[in-house]
């Protein structure tokens, strides 16, 4: 599955638009992760705990979107947009949502 943020795939023509597809992942950040990332806030540096959580959530959301595109008979998703939101009580949840247009290429 070709996934791109551009509106087309270079060197290929879009034969058919299959529809808009989405992938969403909501992930909880637990107390232990919060504690260790809090230490990073105090001492400085990057929070690999949150970076890893973001990467995993993003990959899962993209895979979910691709699965939905495949079920529509698409072989690419163009115009992909990735959004991040913090949700829940005391911002304890991370949501990653991706969307794009499923297409069939020539």
GROMACS .gro file of C-alpha atoms in nm:
model
  106
    1UNK     CA    1   0.000   0.000   0.000
    2UNK     CA    2   0.142   0.337  -0.103
    3UNK     CA    3   0.078   0.606   0.160
    4UNK     CA    4   0.162   0.967   0.082
    5UNK     CA    5   0.081   1.315   0.204
    6UNK     CA    6   0.077   1.442  -0.155
    7UNK     CA    7  -0.237   1.450  -0.371
    8UNK     CA    8  -0.094   1.205  -0.624
    9UNK     CA    9   0.167   0.935  -0.668
   10UNK     CA   10   0.450   1.051  -0.891
   11UNK     CA   11   0.465   0.855  -1.215
   12UNK     CA   12   0.122   0.697  -1.161
   13UNK     CA   13  -0.229   0.806  -1.251
   14UNK     CA   14  -0.529   0.776  -1.025
   15UNK     CA   15  -0.783   0.551  -1.195
   16UNK     CA   16  -1.054   0.564  -0.930
   17UNK     CA   17  -1.129   0.738  -0.601
   18UNK     CA   18  -1.256   0.485  -0.347
   19UNK     CA   19  -1.339   0.724  -0.064
   20UNK     CA   20  -1.201   0.882   0.250
   21UNK     CA   21  -1.046   0.642   0.500
   22UNK     CA   22  -0.954   0.693   0.864
   23UNK     CA   23  -0.746   0.531   1.133
   24UNK     CA   24  -0.774   0.624   1.499
   25UNK     CA   25  -0.588   0.508   1.805
   26UNK     CA   26  -0.652   0.623   2.161
   27UNK     CA   27  -0.378   0.525   2.401
   28UNK     CA   28  -0.363   0.569   2.776
   29UNK     CA   29  -0.046   0.692   2.936
   30UNK     CA   30  -0.007   0.518   3.269
   31UNK     CA   31   0.127   0.637   3.602
   32UNK     CA   32   0.472   0.477   3.564
   33UNK     CA   33   0.528   0.637   3.223
   34UNK     CA   34   0.412   0.972   3.364
   35UNK     CA   35   0.654   0.941   3.654
   36UNK     CA   36   0.956   0.873   3.431
   37UNK     CA   37   0.863   1.144   3.182
   38UNK     CA   38   0.825   1.380   3.479
   39UNK     CA   39   1.190   1.315   3.564
   40UNK     CA   40   1.281   1.418   3.210
   41UNK     CA   41   1.088   1.742   3.266
   42UNK     CA   42   1.292   1.809   3.582
   43UNK     CA   43   1.635   1.714   3.447
   44UNK     CA   44   1.580   1.809   3.084
   45UNK     CA   45   1.621   1.610   2.766
   46UNK     CA   46   1.387   1.418   2.542
   47UNK     CA   47   1.116   1.192   2.673
   48UNK     CA   48   1.173   0.863   2.492
   49UNK     CA   49   0.876   0.718   2.681
   50UNK     CA   50   0.632   0.958   2.516
   51UNK     CA   51   0.817   0.952   2.184
   52UNK     CA   52   0.784   0.573   2.172
   53UNK     CA   53   0.416   0.595   2.265
   54UNK     CA   54   0.356   0.849   1.987
   55UNK     CA   55   0.542   0.639   1.730
   56UNK     CA   56   0.352   0.323   1.819
   57UNK     CA   57   0.014   0.499   1.813
   58UNK     CA   58   0.092   0.663   1.479
   59UNK     CA   59   0.197   0.334   1.320
   60UNK     CA   60  -0.116   0.158   1.447
   61UNK     CA   61  -0.340   0.438   1.313
   62UNK     CA   62  -0.172   0.428   0.970
   63UNK     CA   63  -0.204   0.048   0.958
   64UNK     CA   64  -0.573   0.074   1.049
   65UNK     CA   65  -0.629   0.331   0.774
   66UNK     CA   66  -0.447   0.112   0.519
   67UNK     CA   67  -0.657  -0.188   0.616
   68UNK     CA   68  -0.974   0.009   0.552
   69UNK     CA   69  -0.836   0.125   0.216
   70UNK     CA   70  -0.752  -0.232   0.117
   71UNK     CA   71  -1.107  -0.344   0.199
   72UNK     CA   72  -1.229  -0.079  -0.048
   73UNK     CA   73  -1.001  -0.222  -0.319
   74UNK     CA   74  -0.750   0.064  -0.309
   75UNK     CA   75  -0.378   0.030  -0.365
   76UNK     CA   76  -0.280   0.373  -0.234
   77UNK     CA   77  -0.389   0.642   0.010
   78UNK     CA   78  -0.314   1.001  -0.094
   79UNK     CA   79  -0.346   1.332   0.087
   80UNK     CA   80  -0.273   1.172   0.424
   81UNK     CA   81  -0.307   1.395   0.730
   82UNK     CA   82  -0.190   1.298   1.079
   83UNK     CA   83  -0.338   1.467   1.388
   84UNK     CA   84  -0.254   1.434   1.757
   85UNK     CA   85  -0.484   1.521   2.048
   86UNK     CA   86  -0.465   1.486   2.425
   87UNK     CA   87  -0.789   1.364   2.581
   88UNK     CA   88  -0.943   1.249   2.904
   89UNK     CA   89  -0.935   1.346   3.264
   90UNK     CA   90  -0.609   1.525   3.339
   91UNK     CA   91  -0.499   1.473   2.976
   92UNK     CA   92  -0.423   1.106   3.041
   93UNK     CA   93  -0.508   0.983   2.691
   94UNK     CA   94  -0.335   1.035   2.358
   95UNK     CA   95  -0.532   1.016   2.034
   96UNK     CA   96  -0.368   0.983   1.695
   97UNK     CA   97  -0.596   1.008   1.394
   98UNK     CA   98  -0.499   0.975   1.031
   99UNK     CA   99  -0.709   1.029   0.723
  100UNK     CA  100  -0.661   1.023   0.351
  101UNK     CA  101  -0.825   0.936   0.021
  102UNK     CA  102  -0.816   0.573  -0.085
  103UNK     CA  103  -0.744   0.540  -0.458
  104UNK     CA  104  -0.691   0.277  -0.724
  105UNK     CA  105  -0.388   0.350  -0.943
  106UNK     CA  106  -0.338   0.273  -1.312
   0.00000   0.00000   0.00000
